[in-house]
Coordinates of C-alpha atoms and ligand atoms in Angstrom, one line a residue:
M28 CA -15.5 -12.4 33.8
I29 CA -14.2 -12.2 30.2
V30 CA -17.0 -11.4 27.7
R31 CA -16.4 -11.4 24.0
V32 CA -19.3 -9.2 23.0
A33 CA -19.6 -5.9 24.7
F34 CA -23.3 -5.4 24.2
G35 CA -24.2 -3.4 27.3
T36 CA -21.5 -0.9 27.0
V37 CA -23.0 1.1 24.1
L38 CA -26.5 0.3 25.2
S39 CA -25.8 2.2 28.4
L40 CA -25.6 5.4 26.3
G41 CA -29.3 5.0 25.9
L42 CA -31.1 7.2 23.4
A43 CA -28.7 10.1 23.5
A44 CA -27.4 9.4 20.0
A45 CA -30.7 8.2 18.5
S46 CA -31.4 9.3 15.0
P47 CA -34.8 10.6 13.9
Q48 CA -37.5 8.0 14.6
E49 CA -39.4 6.2 12.0
L50 CA -42.8 4.4 12.2
I51 CA -42.3 0.7 11.5
T52 CA -45.4 -1.3 10.5
F53 CA -45.4 -5.0 9.9
D54 CA -47.5 -8.0 8.7
G55 CA -46.1 -10.5 11.2
S56 CA -44.0 -10.6 14.3
C57 CA -42.4 -12.9 16.9
V58 CA -41.6 -11.3 20.2
Y59 CA -39.1 -12.6 22.7
D60 CA -41.5 -13.1 25.5
G61 CA -45.1 -12.5 26.5
D62 CA -46.2 -9.2 25.0
V63 CA -48.0 -8.6 21.8
L64 CA -46.8 -5.8 19.5
D65 CA -49.1 -2.9 18.7
T66 CA -50.4 -3.7 15.2
E67 CA -50.5 0.1 14.5
G68 CA -46.7 -0.1 14.3
V69 CA -43.8 0.8 16.6
Y70 CA -41.2 3.6 16.5
G71 CA -37.7 2.6 15.5
F72 CA -34.4 4.3 15.9
E73 CA -30.9 3.7 14.5
S74 CA -29.5 0.6 16.3
D75 CA -26.4 0.5 18.5
A76 CA -23.1 -0.3 16.8
D77 CA -22.6 -3.1 19.2
A78 CA -26.0 -4.6 18.5
E79 CA -25.0 -4.6 14.9
A80 CA -21.6 -6.2 15.7
A81 CA -23.2 -8.9 17.9
T82 CA -25.7 -9.8 15.2
K83 CA -22.9 -9.9 12.6
R84 CA -21.1 -12.4 14.8
I85 CA -24.3 -14.5 15.1
M86 CA -24.7 -14.5 11.3
D87 CA -21.0 -15.3 10.8
Q88 CA -21.7 -18.6 12.5
T89 CA -24.2 -19.5 9.7
G90 CA -22.2 -18.5 6.7
L91 CA -25.3 -16.7 5.4
V92 CA -25.8 -13.2 4.2
Q93 CA -27.8 -11.1 6.7
N94 CA -31.2 -10.5 5.1
F95 CA -32.6 -8.3 7.8
T96 CA -31.9 -4.9 9.5
I97 CA -31.8 -4.1 13.2
R98 CA -33.5 -1.2 14.9
A99 CA -33.8 0.0 18.4
A100 CA -37.5 0.5 19.0
D101 CA -40.3 1.0 21.5
V102 CA -41.1 -2.7 21.6
P103 CA -41.6 -4.4 25.0
N104 CA -38.4 -6.5 24.8
A105 CA -37.3 -7.8 21.4
A106 CA -39.0 -8.9 18.2
A107 CA -38.5 -10.2 14.7
V108 CA -40.9 -8.5 12.3
I109 CA -41.6 -8.6 8.6
N110 CA -43.3 -6.2 6.3
G111 CA -43.6 -7.3 2.7
E112 CA -40.0 -8.1 1.7
S113 CA -38.5 -6.1 4.6
R114 CA -37.3 -8.1 7.6
M115 CA -36.2 -6.4 10.8
I116 CA -35.1 -7.2 14.4
L117 CA -36.3 -4.7 16.9
Y118 CA -35.1 -4.4 20.4
N119 CA -35.8 -2.1 23.4
Q120 CA -32.6 -0.4 24.6
Q121 CA -33.9 0.0 28.2
F122 CA -34.9 -3.6 28.3
M123 CA -31.5 -4.8 27.0
R124 CA -29.8 -2.5 29.6
D125 CA -32.0 -4.0 32.4
V126 CA -31.2 -7.5 31.2
R127 CA -27.5 -6.9 31.4
R128 CA -27.8 -5.5 34.9
T129 CA -30.0 -8.4 36.0
T130 CA -27.9 -11.2 34.6
N131 CA -24.5 -9.5 34.9
T132 CA -23.4 -11.0 31.5
D133 CA -23.4 -9.5 28.0
W134 CA -24.3 -13.0 26.7
A135 CA -27.9 -12.5 27.9
A136 CA -28.5 -9.7 25.3
V137 CA -26.7 -11.7 22.6
S138 CA -28.9 -14.7 23.3
I139 CA -32.0 -12.6 22.9
M140 CA -30.8 -11.3 19.5
A141 CA -29.8 -14.9 18.5
H142 CA -33.4 -16.0 19.4
E143 CA -34.8 -13.3 17.0
V144 CA -32.2 -14.1 14.3
G145 CA -33.5 -17.7 14.6
H146 CA -37.0 -16.6 13.9
H147 CA -35.9 -15.0 10.6
L148 CA -33.6 -17.9 9.6
Q149 CA -36.4 -20.4 10.2
G150 CA -39.0 -18.3 8.4
H151 CA -41.3 -17.9 11.4
T152 CA -42.1 -14.3 10.7
I153 CA -43.5 -15.0 7.3
R154 CA -46.5 -16.7 9.0
A155 CA -49.5 -14.8 10.1
G156 CA -50.4 -14.9 13.8
G157 CA -47.0 -14.1 15.3
S158 CA -45.4 -16.1 18.2
R159 CA -46.4 -19.7 18.6
P160 CA -45.1 -22.1 21.3
A161 CA -43.4 -24.5 18.7
S162 CA -41.7 -21.7 16.9
E163 CA -40.5 -20.1 20.1
L164 CA -38.8 -23.4 21.1
E165 CA -37.1 -23.6 17.7
A166 CA -35.8 -20.0 18.1
D167 CA -34.6 -20.9 21.7
R168 CA -32.9 -24.0 20.4
Y169 CA -31.1 -21.9 17.7
S170 CA -30.0 -19.4 20.3
G171 CA -28.4 -22.1 22.4
F172 CA -26.7 -23.6 19.4
V173 CA -25.2 -20.4 18.1
L174 CA -24.2 -19.1 21.5
H175 CA -22.1 -22.3 22.0
K176 CA -20.4 -21.7 18.7
M177 CA -19.7 -18.1 19.8
G178 CA -18.0 -19.4 23.0
A179 CA -20.8 -19.1 25.6
T180 CA -21.1 -21.6 28.4
L181 CA -24.5 -23.2 28.9
E182 CA -25.1 -21.0 31.9
Q183 CA -24.4 -17.9 29.9
A184 CA -26.6 -19.1 27.0
Q185 CA -29.5 -19.6 29.6
A186 CA -28.9 -16.4 31.6
A187 CA -31.5 -14.3 29.9
M188 CA -34.2 -17.0 30.0
N189 CA -33.4 -17.8 33.6
A190 CA -33.9 -14.1 34.5
L191 CA -36.9 -13.3 32.2
G192 CA -38.8 -16.5 31.4
S193 CA -42.3 -16.9 32.6
E194 CA -42.7 -19.9 34.9
A195 CA -46.2 -20.5 33.7
G196 CA -45.8 -19.7 30.1
S197 CA -48.6 -18.2 27.9
P198 CA -50.7 -19.1 24.9
T199 CA -47.8 -17.9 22.7
H200 CA -44.8 -18.8 24.8
P201 CA -43.9 -22.1 26.5
R202 CA -43.1 -22.2 30.2
K203 CA -39.6 -21.3 31.3
S204 CA -38.5 -24.9 31.9
A205 CA -39.4 -25.9 28.3
R206 CA -37.5 -23.0 26.9
L207 CA -34.5 -23.6 29.0
A208 CA -34.5 -27.2 27.8
A209 CA -34.7 -26.0 24.2
I210 CA -31.6 -23.8 24.8
T211 CA -29.8 -26.7 26.4
N212 CA -30.7 -29.0 23.4
G213 CA -29.2 -26.5 20.9
W214 CA -26.2 -25.8 23.0
Q215 CA -25.6 -29.5 23.5
A216 CA -25.9 -30.2 19.7
A217 CA -23.1 -27.7 19.1
E218 CA -21.1 -29.2 21.9
D219 CA -21.4 -32.6 20.2
I220 CA -20.2 -31.1 16.9
R221 CA -17.2 -29.6 18.7
R222 CA -16.3 -33.0 20.1
N223 CA -16.0 -33.9 16.5
G224 CA -19.0 -35.8 15.4
T225 CA -20.7 -37.3 18.3
T226 CA -24.4 -37.4 17.6
P227 CA -26.6 -36.1 20.4
A228 CA -27.7 -39.1 22.4
S229 CA -31.4 -38.2 22.2
Q230 CA -31.3 -38.3 18.4
T231 CA -29.6 -41.6 18.1
P232 CA -31.9 -44.5 17.3
T233 CA -31.2 -47.3 19.8
N234 CA -31.8 -50.0 17.3
A235 CA -33.3 -50.7 14.0
S236 CA -36.7 -51.8 15.3
T237 CA -37.2 -48.6 17.3
Q238 CA -36.1 -46.6 14.3
S239 CA -38.7 -48.2 12.0
Q240 CA -41.5 -47.5 14.5
V241 CA -40.9 -43.7 14.5
P242 CA -42.9 -42.0 11.8
T243 CA -40.9 -39.8 9.5
P244 CA -41.9 -36.2 9.7
P245 CA -42.3 -34.1 6.5
V246 CA -39.2 -32.0 7.3
S247 CA -36.6 -34.7 7.2
G248 CA -33.7 -36.0 5.2
G249 CA -35.2 -34.3 2.3
S250 CA -37.0 -37.3 0.9
G251 CA -39.5 -37.8 3.8
M252 CA -39.2 -41.5 3.0
P253 CA -36.0 -43.2 1.9
V254 CA -36.1 -44.1 -1.8
P255 CA -35.1 -47.7 -2.3
G256 CA -32.1 -47.9 -4.5
T257 CA -28.7 -49.2 -5.1
V258 CA -25.6 -47.5 -3.9
T259 CA -23.6 -46.6 -6.9
S260 CA -20.1 -46.4 -5.4
P261 CA -18.1 -49.6 -5.6
P262 CA -17.7 -51.6 -2.4
P263 CA -16.4 -51.2 0.2
I264 CA -18.5 -48.1 0.9
Q265 CA -16.7 -45.5 3.1
Y266 CA -18.8 -43.0 5.0
V267 CA -17.1 -39.6 5.1
S268 CA -19.7 -37.7 7.0
R269 CA -23.1 -38.1 8.6
V270 CA -26.1 -35.7 8.1
V271 CA -28.3 -35.3 11.1
F272 CA -31.8 -33.9 10.9
P273 CA -33.0 -33.4 14.5
Q274 CA -36.6 -34.3 13.7
D275 CA -35.8 -37.3 11.7
P276 CA -34.6 -40.6 13.4
V277 CA -33.1 -42.0 10.2
V278 CA -29.3 -42.0 9.9
Y279 CA -28.1 -40.4 6.7
M280 CA -24.5 -40.9 5.5
V281 CA -22.4 -39.3 2.8
T282 CA -20.1 -41.8 1.0
N283 CA -16.7 -41.3 -0.4
A284 CA -18.3 -41.4 -3.8
G285 CA -20.6 -38.5 -3.0
D286 CA -23.7 -40.6 -2.5
I287 CA -26.2 -39.8 0.3
V288 CA -27.6 -42.9 1.7
A289 CA -30.2 -43.7 4.4
L290 CA -29.2 -46.6 6.8
T291 CA -32.3 -48.7 6.8
P292 CA -32.9 -52.1 8.5
T293 CA -32.3 -53.8 5.2
G294 CA -29.1 -51.8 4.4
P295 CA -28.0 -48.5 2.8
A296 CA -30.6 -46.9 0.5
L297 CA -29.6 -44.2 -2.0
V298 CA -31.5 -41.0 -1.4
G299 CA -29.4 -38.4 -3.1
K300 CA -26.1 -36.9 -4.1
R301 CA -23.6 -34.5 -2.6
A302 CA -23.5 -31.7 -5.3
P303 CA -21.2 -28.7 -5.9
P304 CA -22.3 -25.5 -4.3
T305 CA -24.8 -23.4 -6.3
M306 CA -24.9 -20.4 -3.9
P307 CA -22.2 -18.3 -2.2
G308 CA -21.7 -19.3 1.4
F309 CA -22.2 -23.0 1.0
A310 CA -19.6 -25.7 0.9
W311 CA -21.8 -28.2 -0.9
M312 CA -25.5 -29.0 -1.7
Y313 CA -27.5 -31.8 -0.2
Q314 CA -29.5 -32.9 -3.2
T315 CA -32.3 -35.4 -3.4
A316 CA -35.1 -35.9 -5.9
F317 CA -37.3 -33.8 -3.6
V318 CA -35.2 -31.0 -2.1
T319 CA -31.9 -29.3 -2.2
Y320 CA -30.3 -28.0 1.0
G321 CA -27.2 -25.9 1.3
V322 CA -24.4 -27.1 3.6
T323 CA -22.3 -24.3 5.1
F324 CA -18.6 -24.5 5.8
A325 CA -19.6 -24.8 9.5
G326 CA -21.5 -27.9 8.7
E327 CA -25.0 -26.5 9.1
V328 CA -27.7 -27.8 6.7
I329 CA -29.8 -24.9 5.5
G330 CA -33.1 -24.8 3.5
Q331 CA -34.6 -21.8 1.7
Y332 CA -38.2 -20.9 1.4
P333 CA -39.4 -19.7 -2.1
N334 CA -39.3 -16.1 -0.8
G335 CA -35.6 -16.3 -0.1
V336 CA -35.8 -16.8 3.7
F337 CA -33.3 -19.4 5.0
Y338 CA -34.0 -21.8 7.8
P339 CA -31.8 -24.4 9.5
V340 CA -32.8 -28.1 9.0
G341 CA -29.8 -30.1 10.4
F342 CA -26.1 -30.4 10.6
V343 CA -23.2 -32.5 9.4
T344 CA -21.0 -34.5 11.7
A345 CA -18.2 -37.0 11.3
P346 CA -19.5 -40.6 10.7
S347 CA -19.7 -42.4 14.0
Ligands
ZN423 ZN1 -39.6 -15.5 19.9

């Protein structure tokens, strides 16, 4: 089997090359599965070069600057933690070695790291209370999405969860079947983008009446509710791309004039503009009266919390 990320190789060296340990304390944490971290803190060591390399490849898929550090540590499996402004991903070297042996694929360890990266990108670790079922599924979905973009098959993206997930789940972590479904959902979204713009079937409104019955969640096309307006570009309108927000059933299109419109039962409604990038790493900005998102060169739509933490909100596809 050809694997692109040799994660287990260096991990097999164990702690032989570990640097002096440091005590890591934290305000909040999200663990990969089950266990709760000791609130007194954990001991961290210098991370493996290949763990750093794998994480860099994960981050390369987002076009964002990595805003966290990685440490090998005495955590039960892996965790995203935050202490003040300092964000970290911690992983247990013995656990990662066991994962690789059990699954027989390096993708398993990469998917666990991607899950933890997902927590940081979505800002989960800034919340008090640690892991929650909904945020775990979001991180699982992200790992499936990014592993597809790195070249993993669905089976490889699911390998770690298949081997480690709890059938029954827990108060903090959903049952294995739900987490596998979340990984599949993310992996399939990336597959649909690879096929050049096919929208995931589950996210496509079947018709206008169904669409209008679905309440619009607060995290949506940026406006929450489409603002009635007139499209400023002269007819005929050409749609050059579509913006998909997985939690929002409304279809958003970008026109050749740079308008962002919502396709409503009564026709296109202007909701915003495609604006030039205002931050490095972004191709353009999705701008409405309410929010501004960055769109990466890979087509991911990224939001940013006031404290600087990025989180994915959607993706851009070809107009269908
Ligand atoms: Zn998690």
